[in-house]
CSV table of C-alpha atoms in Angstrom, one decimal:
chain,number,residue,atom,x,y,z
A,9,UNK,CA,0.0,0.0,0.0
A,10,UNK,CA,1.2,3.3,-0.8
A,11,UNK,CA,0.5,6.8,0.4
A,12,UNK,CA,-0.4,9.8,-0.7
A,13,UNK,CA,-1.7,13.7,-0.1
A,14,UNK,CA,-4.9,14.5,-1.3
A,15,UNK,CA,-5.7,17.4,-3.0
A,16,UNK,CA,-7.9,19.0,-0.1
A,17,UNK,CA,-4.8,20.6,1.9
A,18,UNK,CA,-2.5,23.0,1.5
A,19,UNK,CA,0.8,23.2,3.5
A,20,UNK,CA,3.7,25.5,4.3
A,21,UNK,CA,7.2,25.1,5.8
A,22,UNK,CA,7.9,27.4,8.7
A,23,UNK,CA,11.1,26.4,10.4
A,24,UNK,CA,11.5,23.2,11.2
A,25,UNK,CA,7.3,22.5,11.4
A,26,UNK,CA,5.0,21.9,8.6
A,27,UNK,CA,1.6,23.9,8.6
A,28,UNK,CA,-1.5,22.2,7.0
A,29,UNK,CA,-4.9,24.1,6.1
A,30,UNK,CA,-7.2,21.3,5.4
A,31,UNK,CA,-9.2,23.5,3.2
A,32,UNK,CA,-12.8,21.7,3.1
A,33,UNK,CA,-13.1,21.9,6.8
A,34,UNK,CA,-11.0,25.2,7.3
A,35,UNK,CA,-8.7,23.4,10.3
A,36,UNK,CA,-4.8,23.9,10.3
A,37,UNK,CA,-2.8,21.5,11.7
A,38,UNK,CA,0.8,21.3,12.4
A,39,UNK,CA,3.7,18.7,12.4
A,40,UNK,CA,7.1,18.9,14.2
A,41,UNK,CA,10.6,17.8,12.4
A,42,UNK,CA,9.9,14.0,11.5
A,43,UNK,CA,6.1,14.7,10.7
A,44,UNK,CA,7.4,17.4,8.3
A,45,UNK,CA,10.3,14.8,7.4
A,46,UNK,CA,7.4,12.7,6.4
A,47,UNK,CA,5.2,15.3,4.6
A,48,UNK,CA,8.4,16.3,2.8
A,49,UNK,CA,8.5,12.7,1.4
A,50,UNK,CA,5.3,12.5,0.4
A,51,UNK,CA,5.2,15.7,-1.4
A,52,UNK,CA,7.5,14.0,-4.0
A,53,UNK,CA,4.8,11.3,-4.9
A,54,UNK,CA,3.4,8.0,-3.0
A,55,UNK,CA,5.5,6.2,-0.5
A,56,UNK,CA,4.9,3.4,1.1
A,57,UNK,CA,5.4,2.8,4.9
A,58,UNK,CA,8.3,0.9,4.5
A,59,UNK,CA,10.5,3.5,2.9
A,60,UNK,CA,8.9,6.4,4.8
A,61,UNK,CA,10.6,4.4,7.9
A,62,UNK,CA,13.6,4.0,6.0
A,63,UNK,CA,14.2,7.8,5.4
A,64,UNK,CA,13.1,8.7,9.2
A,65,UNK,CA,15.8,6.0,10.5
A,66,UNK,CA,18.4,7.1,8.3
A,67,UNK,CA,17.7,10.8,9.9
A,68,UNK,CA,17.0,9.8,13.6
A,69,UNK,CA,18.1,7.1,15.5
A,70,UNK,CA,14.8,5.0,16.3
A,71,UNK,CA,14.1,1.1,15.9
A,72,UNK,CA,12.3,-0.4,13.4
A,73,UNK,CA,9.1,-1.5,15.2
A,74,UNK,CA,8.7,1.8,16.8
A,75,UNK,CA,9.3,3.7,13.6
A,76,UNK,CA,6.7,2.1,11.7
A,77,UNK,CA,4.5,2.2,15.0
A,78,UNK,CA,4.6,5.8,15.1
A,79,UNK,CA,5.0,6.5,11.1
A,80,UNK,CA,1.5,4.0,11.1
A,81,UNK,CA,-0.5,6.6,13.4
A,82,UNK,CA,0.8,9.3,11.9
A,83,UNK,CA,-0.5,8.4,8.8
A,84,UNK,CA,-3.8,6.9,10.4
A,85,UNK,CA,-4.3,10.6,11.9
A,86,UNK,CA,-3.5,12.5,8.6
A,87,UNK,CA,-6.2,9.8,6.7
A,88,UNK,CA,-8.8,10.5,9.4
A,89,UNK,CA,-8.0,14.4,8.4
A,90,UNK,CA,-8.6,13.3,4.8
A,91,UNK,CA,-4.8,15.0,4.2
A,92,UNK,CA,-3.6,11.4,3.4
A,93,UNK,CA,-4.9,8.9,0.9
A,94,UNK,CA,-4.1,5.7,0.4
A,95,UNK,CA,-3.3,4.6,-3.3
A,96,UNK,CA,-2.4,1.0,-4.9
């Protein structure tokens, strides 16, 4: 399964933070260095969770099973936003 943002947001870098208007239900939302790390990725086209853990343990040191643990609710909260799709 892959990942991917849906056309309903718009985001912004500001330092270190990503900023995210979600434009159908006017909400902003906001993620620090590895959920921006993440949005980052996915701005270049679909990922799947796999390599999305890949790049975050390459930039931070975290273990597998917690990195695709957190990465997984990450991108369970950003799908419930309808910021995130999923994609084949």
């Amino acid at each position: 399964m892959r990942y991917q943002l849906t056309s309903q947001q718009i985001a912004s870098k500001v330092a270190e933070e990503i900023v995210i208007l979600n434009h159908n239900k006017g909400a902003y939302y906001g993620l620090d260095e590895v959920g921006a790390l993440v949005w980052d990725s996915l701005e270049k086209g679909p990922q799947t969770i796999e390599s999305l853990c890949e790049m975050v343990s390459g930039e931070y040191e975290i273990d597998a099973a917690t990195c695709k643990a957190d990465i997984d609710a990450l991108l369970s909260d950003l799908i419930s936003e309808k910021l995130v799709e999923t994609t084949d």
